[in-house]
Amino acid sequence: MLLQGKTVVVSGVGPGLGQRIAAAVVRDGGRAVLGARTEANLASAAREIDPEGGRTAYRRTDITDQTQCNALVALAVETFGGIDAVVHVAALDTLLGGLADADEDFADWRQAVDVNLLGTLRMTRACLPALKKAGGGAVVFIGTQSAVAAPTQVRQTAYAASKGALTSAMYSLAHELGPDRIRVNTVVPGWMWGPPVQAYVRYAAQAEGVPESAVLDRLTERMALPALATDGDVADAAVFLASDRARAITGQSLLVNAGELMR
């Protein structure tokens, strides 16, 4: 029960990692305040995670809008009295390709930066007054291994660049917010078994005319452990960093990747 009595804001709660993290918060004794752009996803997640309705709250939230970020925090404070941590899952990760694939004025890249970097920072800024009032807490970013080791199977340069910038911001924020006992860390997934990777494996298998197991074998052959990490594994790492068990950890990136990349 790592989060007993704690209130955690989770952005980007859809059918994948966001819902897994929110479920892990409640499982480990906490209260989860859910934000995402699609209200139907929020309602479905809240019903599944918390059937009795006493340990979750949600509000439609677009993290590119500071007013909506502030409103999600206000909901947490009104419902549960404060905030102890925020875990940032909301991201734009569907933009594929490299520099040569960017449109002429980089509008697609700007959108990735606005969501993945600036949106995350907007949501963090909205949480700061409540975290300071609580006497400290945790900010947990979700990064990506592609920011430090580009995958050969799928190119996502804009996503990687925006998440890499967020990791750079983490170092400065750890120093800036440390005097208020607010810790800032990043969970860095590699290939993570969940809805996006499941879809990729199905697509690659169909495109290549091979079994899905062959695609999975190709992904796992470079890993020290013989299986992909799951979105549940990433959720457990996020819960740990949000908890008081990580009270002396800040400015760190925790790779959750079955040993594919070691640093």
PDB file of N, CA and C in Angstrom, residues 16-84:
ATOM      1  N   GLY A  16      -4.868   2.376 -22.170  1.00  0.00           N
ATOM      2  CA  GLY A  16      -3.543   1.792 -22.025  1.00  0.00           C
ATOM      3  C   GLY A  16      -2.866   2.161 -20.730  1.00  0.00           C
ATOM      4  N   LEU A  17      -1.670   2.760 -20.854  1.00  0.00           N
ATOM      5  CA  LEU A  17      -0.826   3.014 -19.691  1.00  0.00           C
ATOM      6  C   LEU A  17      -1.488   3.927 -18.666  1.00  0.00           C
ATOM      7  N   GLY A  18      -2.187   4.953 -19.111  1.00  0.00           N
ATOM      8  CA  GLY A  18      -2.818   5.863 -18.152  1.00  0.00           C
ATOM      9  C   GLY A  18      -3.772   5.148 -17.229  1.00  0.00           C
ATOM     10  N   GLN A  19      -4.601   4.271 -17.787  1.00  0.00           N
ATOM     11  CA  GLN A  19      -5.529   3.524 -16.950  1.00  0.00           C
ATOM     12  C   GLN A  19      -4.785   2.558 -16.036  1.00  0.00           C
ATOM     13  N   ARG A  20      -3.717   1.951 -16.536  1.00  0.00           N
ATOM     14  CA  ARG A  20      -2.926   1.039 -15.696  1.00  0.00           C
ATOM     15  C   ARG A  20      -2.356   1.772 -14.488  1.00  0.00           C
ATOM     16  N   ILE A  21      -1.852   2.988 -14.710  1.00  0.00           N
ATOM     17  CA  ILE A  21      -1.266   3.749 -13.603  1.00  0.00           C
ATOM     18  C   ILE A  21      -2.350   4.159 -12.611  1.00  0.00           C
ATOM     19  N   ALA A  22      -3.475   4.646 -13.111  1.00  0.00           N
ATOM     20  CA  ALA A  22      -4.556   5.026 -12.207  1.00  0.00           C
ATOM     21  C   ALA A  22      -5.030   3.832 -11.388  1.00  0.00           C
ATOM     22  N   ALA A  23      -5.134   2.666 -12.032  1.00  0.00           N
ATOM     23  CA  ALA A  23      -5.542   1.453 -11.312  1.00  0.00           C
ATOM     24  C   ALA A  23      -4.521   1.074 -10.251  1.00  0.00           C
ATOM     25  N   ALA A  24      -3.231   1.237 -10.568  1.00  0.00           N
ATOM     26  CA  ALA A  24      -2.183   0.906  -9.602  1.00  0.00           C
ATOM     27  C   ALA A  24      -2.212   1.862  -8.418  1.00  0.00           C
ATOM     28  N   VAL A  25      -2.542   3.123  -8.660  1.00  0.00           N
ATOM     29  CA  VAL A  25      -2.673   4.089  -7.561  1.00  0.00           C
ATOM     30  C   VAL A  25      -3.744   3.631  -6.585  1.00  0.00           C
ATOM     31  N   VAL A  26      -4.906   3.272  -7.113  1.00  0.00           N
ATOM     32  CA  VAL A  26      -6.011   2.842  -6.251  1.00  0.00           C
ATOM     33  C   VAL A  26      -5.676   1.515  -5.583  1.00  0.00           C
ATOM     34  N   ARG A  27      -5.088   0.596  -6.330  1.00  0.00           N
ATOM     35  CA  ARG A  27      -4.685  -0.704  -5.777  1.00  0.00           C
ATOM     36  C   ARG A  27      -3.772  -0.538  -4.571  1.00  0.00           C
ATOM     37  N   ASP A  28      -2.886   0.447  -4.651  1.00  0.00           N
ATOM     38  CA  ASP A  28      -1.896   0.648  -3.598  1.00  0.00           C
ATOM     39  C   ASP A  28      -2.328   1.677  -2.570  1.00  0.00           C
ATOM     40  N   GLY A  29      -3.642   1.879  -2.442  1.00  0.00           N
ATOM     41  CA  GLY A  29      -4.183   2.643  -1.330  1.00  0.00           C
ATOM     42  C   GLY A  29      -4.457   4.100  -1.603  1.00  0.00           C
ATOM     43  N   GLY A  30      -4.165   4.580  -2.811  1.00  0.00           N
ATOM     44  CA  GLY A  30      -4.325   5.995  -3.094  1.00  0.00           C
ATOM     45  C   GLY A  30      -5.664   6.346  -3.709  1.00  0.00           C
ATOM     46  N   ARG A  31      -5.809   7.644  -3.976  1.00  0.00           N
ATOM     47  CA  ARG A  31      -6.961   8.185  -4.687  1.00  0.00           C
ATOM     48  C   ARG A  31      -6.454   8.760  -6.003  1.00  0.00           C
ATOM     49  N   ALA A  32      -7.128   8.474  -7.083  1.00  0.00           N
ATOM     50  CA  ALA A  32      -6.668   8.866  -8.410  1.00  0.00           C
ATOM     51  C   ALA A  32      -7.614   9.892  -9.016  1.00  0.00           C
ATOM     52  N   VAL A  33      -7.036  10.990  -9.484  1.00  0.00           N
ATOM     53  CA  VAL A  33      -7.797  12.031 -10.169  1.00  0.00           C
ATOM     54  C   VAL A  33      -7.390  11.977 -11.635  1.00  0.00           C
ATOM     55  N   LEU A  34      -8.327  11.643 -12.504  1.00  0.00           N
ATOM     56  CA  LEU A  34      -8.030  11.285 -13.877  1.00  0.00           C
ATOM     57  C   LEU A  34      -8.335  12.437 -14.828  1.00  0.00           C
ATOM     58  N   GLY A  35      -7.422  12.652 -15.754  1.00  0.00           N
ATOM     59  CA  GLY A  35      -7.643  13.636 -16.801  1.00  0.00           C
ATOM     60  C   GLY A  35      -7.315  13.053 -18.156  1.00  0.00           C
ATOM     61  N   ALA A  36      -8.071  13.425 -19.169  1.00  0.00           N
ATOM     62  CA  ALA A  36      -7.823  13.027 -20.557  1.00  0.00           C
ATOM     63  C   ALA A  36      -8.763  13.845 -21.439  1.00  0.00           C
ATOM     64  N   ARG A  37      -8.517  13.817 -22.743  1.00  0.00           N
ATOM     65  CA  ARG A  37      -9.353  14.594 -23.653  1.00  0.00           C
ATOM     66  C   ARG A  37     -10.695  13.937 -23.949  1.00  0.00           C
ATOM     67  N   THR A  38     -10.787  12.622 -23.759  1.00  0.00           N
ATOM     68  CA  THR A  38     -12.002  11.887 -24.113  1.00  0.00           C
ATOM     69  C   THR A  38     -12.753  11.484 -22.848  1.00  0.00           C
ATOM     70  N   GLU A  39     -13.904  12.105 -22.616  1.00  0.00           N
ATOM     71  CA  GLU A  39     -14.636  11.871 -21.376  1.00  0.00           C
ATOM     72  C   GLU A  39     -15.129  10.436 -21.264  1.00  0.00           C
ATOM     73  N   ALA A  40     -15.473   9.817 -22.390  1.00  0.00           N
ATOM     74  CA  ALA A  40     -15.953   8.432 -22.338  1.00  0.00           C
ATOM     75  C   ALA A  40     -14.875   7.506 -21.795  1.00  0.00           C
ATOM     76  N   ASN A  41     -13.613   7.744 -22.182  1.00  0.00           N
ATOM     77  CA  ASN A  41     -12.512   6.936 -21.648  1.00  0.00           C
ATOM     78  C   ASN A  41     -12.365   7.131 -20.149  1.00  0.00           C
ATOM     79  N   LEU A  42     -12.528   8.367 -19.704  1.00  0.00           N
ATOM     80  CA  LEU A  42     -12.412   8.662 -18.276  1.00  0.00           C
ATOM     81  C   LEU A  42     -13.507   7.951 -17.482  1.00  0.00           C
ATOM     82  N   ALA A  43     -14.732   8.045 -17.975  1.00  0.00           N
ATOM     83  CA  ALA A  43     -15.851   7.420 -17.267  1.00  0.00           C
ATOM     84  C   ALA A  43     -15.673   5.904 -17.204  1.00  0.00           C
ATOM     85  N   SER A  44     -15.236   5.307 -18.322  1.00  0.00           N
ATOM     86  CA  SER A  44     -15.030   3.865 -18.355  1.00  0.00           C
ATOM     87  C   SER A  44     -13.919   3.443 -17.399  1.00  0.00           C
ATOM     88  N   ALA A  45     -12.826   4.196 -17.401  1.00  0.00           N
ATOM     89  CA  ALA A  45     -11.710   3.866 -16.515  1.00  0.00           C
ATOM     90  C   ALA A  45     -12.113   3.989 -15.051  1.00  0.00           C
ATOM     91  N   ALA A  46     -12.825   5.044 -14.716  1.00  0.00           N
ATOM     92  CA  ALA A  46     -13.237   5.246 -13.322  1.00  0.00           C
ATOM     93  C   ALA A  46     -14.145   4.114 -12.848  1.00  0.00           C
ATOM     94  N   ARG A  47     -15.078   3.689 -13.721  1.00  0.00           N
ATOM     95  CA  ARG A  47     -15.967   2.583 -13.331  1.00  0.00           C
ATOM     96  C   ARG A  47     -15.188   1.299 -13.100  1.00  0.00           C
ATOM     97  N   GLU A  48     -14.225   1.028 -13.953  1.00  0.00           N
ATOM     98  CA  GLU A  48     -13.464  -0.214 -13.831  1.00  0.00           C
ATOM     99  C   GLU A  48     -12.535  -0.188 -12.623  1.00  0.00           C
ATOM    100  N   ILE A  49     -11.889   0.949 -12.413  1.00  0.00           N
ATOM    101  CA  ILE A  49     -10.904   1.062 -11.335  1.00  0.00           C
ATOM    102  C   ILE A  49     -11.577   1.133  -9.973  1.00  0.00           C
ATOM    103  N   ASP A  50     -12.680   1.852  -9.912  1.00  0.00           N
ATOM    104  CA  ASP A  50     -13.282   2.213  -8.624  1.00  0.00           C
ATOM    105  C   ASP A  50     -14.795   2.074  -8.711  1.00  0.00           C
ATOM    106  N   PRO A  51     -15.309   0.844  -8.725  1.00  0.00           N
ATOM    107  CA  PRO A  51     -16.749   0.636  -8.927  1.00  0.00           C
ATOM    108  C   PRO A  51     -17.620   1.364  -7.913  1.00  0.00           C
ATOM    109  N   GLU A  52     -17.140   1.534  -6.692  1.00  0.00           N
ATOM    110  CA  GLU A  52     -17.949   2.187  -5.666  1.00  0.00           C
ATOM    111  C   GLU A  52     -17.874   3.705  -5.746  1.00  0.00           C
ATOM    112  N   GLY A  53     -16.896   4.224  -6.486  1.00  0.00           N
ATOM    113  CA  GLY A  53     -16.860   5.653  -6.774  1.00  0.00           C
ATOM    114  C   GLY A  53     -16.296   6.558  -5.706  1.00  0.00           C
ATOM    115  N   GLY A  54     -15.648   6.024  -4.688  1.00  0.00           N
ATOM    116  CA  GLY A  54     -15.150   6.875  -3.615  1.00  0.00           C
ATOM    117  C   GLY A  54     -13.686   7.257  -3.711  1.00  0.00           C
ATOM    118  N   ARG A  55     -12.955   6.635  -4.655  1.00  0.00           N
ATOM    119  CA  ARG A  55     -11.504   6.871  -4.680  1.00  0.00           C
ATOM    120  C   ARG A  55     -10.995   7.371  -6.025  1.00  0.00           C
ATOM    121  N   THR A  56     -11.907   7.779  -6.878  1.00  0.00           N
ATOM    122  CA  THR A  56     -11.514   8.402  -8.135  1.00  0.00           C
ATOM    123  C   THR A  56     -12.397   9.614  -8.412  1.00  0.00           C
ATOM    124  N   ALA A  57     -11.854  10.523  -9.189  1.00  0.00           N
ATOM    125  CA  ALA A  57     -12.614  11.641  -9.742  1.00  0.00           C
ATOM    126  C   ALA A  57     -12.005  11.911 -11.110  1.00  0.00           C
ATOM    127  N   TYR A  58     -12.771  12.494 -11.996  1.00  0.00           N
ATOM    128  CA  TYR A  58     -12.207  12.756 -13.319  1.00  0.00           C
ATOM    129  C   TYR A  58     -12.805  14.015 -13.921  1.00  0.00           C
ATOM    130  N   ARG A  59     -12.055  14.585 -14.842  1.00  0.00           N
ATOM    131  CA  ARG A  59     -12.517  15.755 -15.592  1.00  0.00           C
ATOM    132  C   ARG A  59     -11.851  15.756 -16.955  1.00  0.00           C
ATOM    133  N   ARG A  60     -12.612  16.046 -17.978  1.00  0.00           N
ATOM    134  CA  ARG A  60     -12.044  16.161 -19.315  1.00  0.00           C
ATOM    135  C   ARG A  60     -10.975  17.243 -19.309  1.00  0.00           C
ATOM    136  N   THR A  61      -9.779  16.896 -19.784  1.00  0.00           N
ATOM    137  CA  THR A  61      -8.641  17.810 -19.690  1.00  0.00           C
ATOM    138  C   THR A  61      -7.765  17.702 -20.924  1.00  0.00           C
ATOM    139  N   ASP A  62      -7.547  18.836 -21.566  1.00  0.00           N
ATOM    140  CA  ASP A  62      -6.579  18.954 -22.650  1.00  0.00           C
ATOM    141  C   ASP A  62      -5.372  19.698 -22.080  1.00  0.00           C
ATOM    142  N   ILE A  63      -4.224  19.032 -22.013  1.00  0.00           N
ATOM    143  CA  ILE A  63      -3.077  19.642 -21.342  1.00  0.00           C
ATOM    144  C   ILE A  63      -2.432  20.765 -22.148  1.00  0.00           C
ATOM    145  N   THR A  64      -2.931  21.041 -23.349  1.00  0.00           N
ATOM    146  CA  THR A  64      -2.450  22.218 -24.074  1.00  0.00           C
ATOM    147  C   THR A  64      -3.191  23.478 -23.635  1.00  0.00           C
ATOM    148  N   ASP A  65      -4.131  23.342 -22.719  1.00  0.00           N
ATOM    149  CA  ASP A  65      -4.939  24.456 -22.215  1.00  0.00           C
ATOM    150  C   ASP A  65      -4.686  24.610 -20.717  1.00  0.00           C
ATOM    151  N   GLN A  66      -4.050  25.709 -20.324  1.00  0.00           N
ATOM    152  CA  GLN A  66      -3.708  25.901 -18.911  1.00  0.00           C
ATOM    153  C   GLN A  66      -4.950  25.948 -18.027  1.00  0.00           C
ATOM    154  N   THR A  67      -6.028  26.544 -18.536  1.00  0.00           N
ATOM    155  CA  THR A  67      -7.261  26.628 -17.752  1.00  0.00           C
ATOM    156  C   THR A  67      -7.800  25.242 -17.417  1.00  0.00           C
ATOM    157  N   GLN A  68      -7.737  24.320 -18.383  1.00  0.00           N
ATOM    158  CA  GLN A  68      -8.222  22.963 -18.130  1.00  0.00           C
ATOM    159  C   GLN A  68      -7.305  22.228 -17.157  1.00  0.00           C
ATOM    160  N   CYS A  69      -6.004  22.467 -17.248  1.00  0.00           N
ATOM    161  CA  CYS A  69      -5.077  21.868 -16.278  1.00  0.00           C
ATOM    162  C   CYS A  69      -5.402  22.352 -14.871  1.00  0.00           C
ATOM    163  N   ASN A  70      -5.623  23.660 -14.739  1.00  0.00           N
ATOM    164  CA  ASN A  70      -5.964  24.226 -13.434  1.00  0.00           C
ATOM    165  C   ASN A  70      -7.269  23.632 -12.903  1.00  0.00           C
ATOM    166  N   ALA A  71      -8.220  23.393 -13.803  1.00  0.00           N
ATOM    167  CA  ALA A  71      -9.508  22.855 -13.375  1.00  0.00           C
ATOM    168  C   ALA A  71      -9.379  21.424 -12.861  1.00  0.00           C
ATOM    169  N   LEU A  72      -8.494  20.636 -13.457  1.00  0.00           N
ATOM    170  CA  LEU A  72      -8.291  19.270 -12.970  1.00  0.00           C
ATOM    171  C   LEU A  72      -7.698  19.280 -11.568  1.00  0.00           C
ATOM    172  N   VAL A  73      -6.765  20.183 -11.346  1.00  0.00           N
ATOM    173  CA  VAL A  73      -6.185  20.316 -10.000  1.00  0.00           C
ATOM    174  C   VAL A  73      -7.249  20.770  -9.008  1.00  0.00           C
ATOM    175  N   ALA A  74      -8.081  21.734  -9.408  1.00  0.00           N
ATOM    176  CA  ALA A  74      -9.145  22.207  -8.523  1.00  0.00           C
ATOM    177  C   ALA A  74     -10.089  21.069  -8.147  1.00  0.00           C
ATOM    178  N   LEU A  75     -10.381  20.192  -9.100  1.00  0.00           N
ATOM    179  CA  LEU A  75     -11.223  19.031  -8.800  1.00  0.00           C
ATOM    180  C   LEU A  75     -10.577  18.150  -7.738  1.00  0.00           C
ATOM    181  N   ALA A  76      -9.267  17.909  -7.867  1.00  0.00           N
ATOM    182  CA  ALA A  76      -8.562  17.081  -6.882  1.00  0.00           C
ATOM    183  C   ALA A  76      -8.623  17.703  -5.492  1.00  0.00           C
ATOM    184  N   VAL A  77      -8.405  18.998  -5.431  1.00  0.00           N
ATOM    185  CA  VAL A  77      -8.415  19.686  -4.133  1.00  0.00           C
ATOM    186  C   VAL A  77      -9.818  19.694  -3.539  1.00  0.00           C
ATOM    187  N   GLU A  78     -10.822  19.965  -4.375  1.00  0.00           N
ATOM    188  CA  GLU A  78     -12.203  20.004  -3.884  1.00  0.00           C
ATOM    189  C   GLU A  78     -12.678  18.632  -3.423  1.00  0.00           C
ATOM    190  N   THR A  79     -12.277  17.591  -4.141  1.00  0.00           N
ATOM    191  CA  THR A  79     -12.786  16.246  -3.854  1.00  0.00           C
ATOM    192  C   THR A  79     -12.030  15.565  -2.718  1.00  0.00           C
ATOM    193  N   PHE A  80     -10.696  15.706  -2.731  1.00  0.00           N
ATOM    194  CA  PHE A  80      -9.877  14.935  -1.788  1.00  0.00           C
ATOM    195  C   PHE A  80      -9.003  15.794  -0.875  1.00  0.00           C
ATOM    196  N   GLY A  81      -9.061  17.101  -1.026  1.00  0.00           N
ATOM    197  CA  GLY A  81      -8.374  17.978  -0.083  1.00  0.00           C
ATOM    198  C   GLY A  81      -6.978  18.397  -0.455  1.00  0.00           C
ATOM    199  N   GLY A  82      -6.424  17.847  -1.529  1.00  0.00           N
ATOM    200  CA  GLY A  82      -5.073  18.229  -1.919  1.00  0.00           C
ATOM    201  C   GLY A  82      -4.497  17.277  -2.940  1.00  0.00           C
ATOM    202  N   ILE A  83      -3.201  17.443  -3.198  1.00  0.00           N
ATOM    203  CA  ILE A  83      -2.486  16.594  -4.150  1.00  0.00           C
ATOM    204  C   ILE A  83      -1.147  16.196  -3.534  1.00  0.00           C
ATOM    205  N   ASP A  84      -0.778  14.938  -3.718  1.00  0.00           N
ATOM    206  CA  ASP A  84       0.516  14.450  -3.251  1.00  0.00           C
ATOM    207  C   ASP A  84       1.463  14.100  -4.389  1.00  0.00           C
TER     208      ASP A  84
END
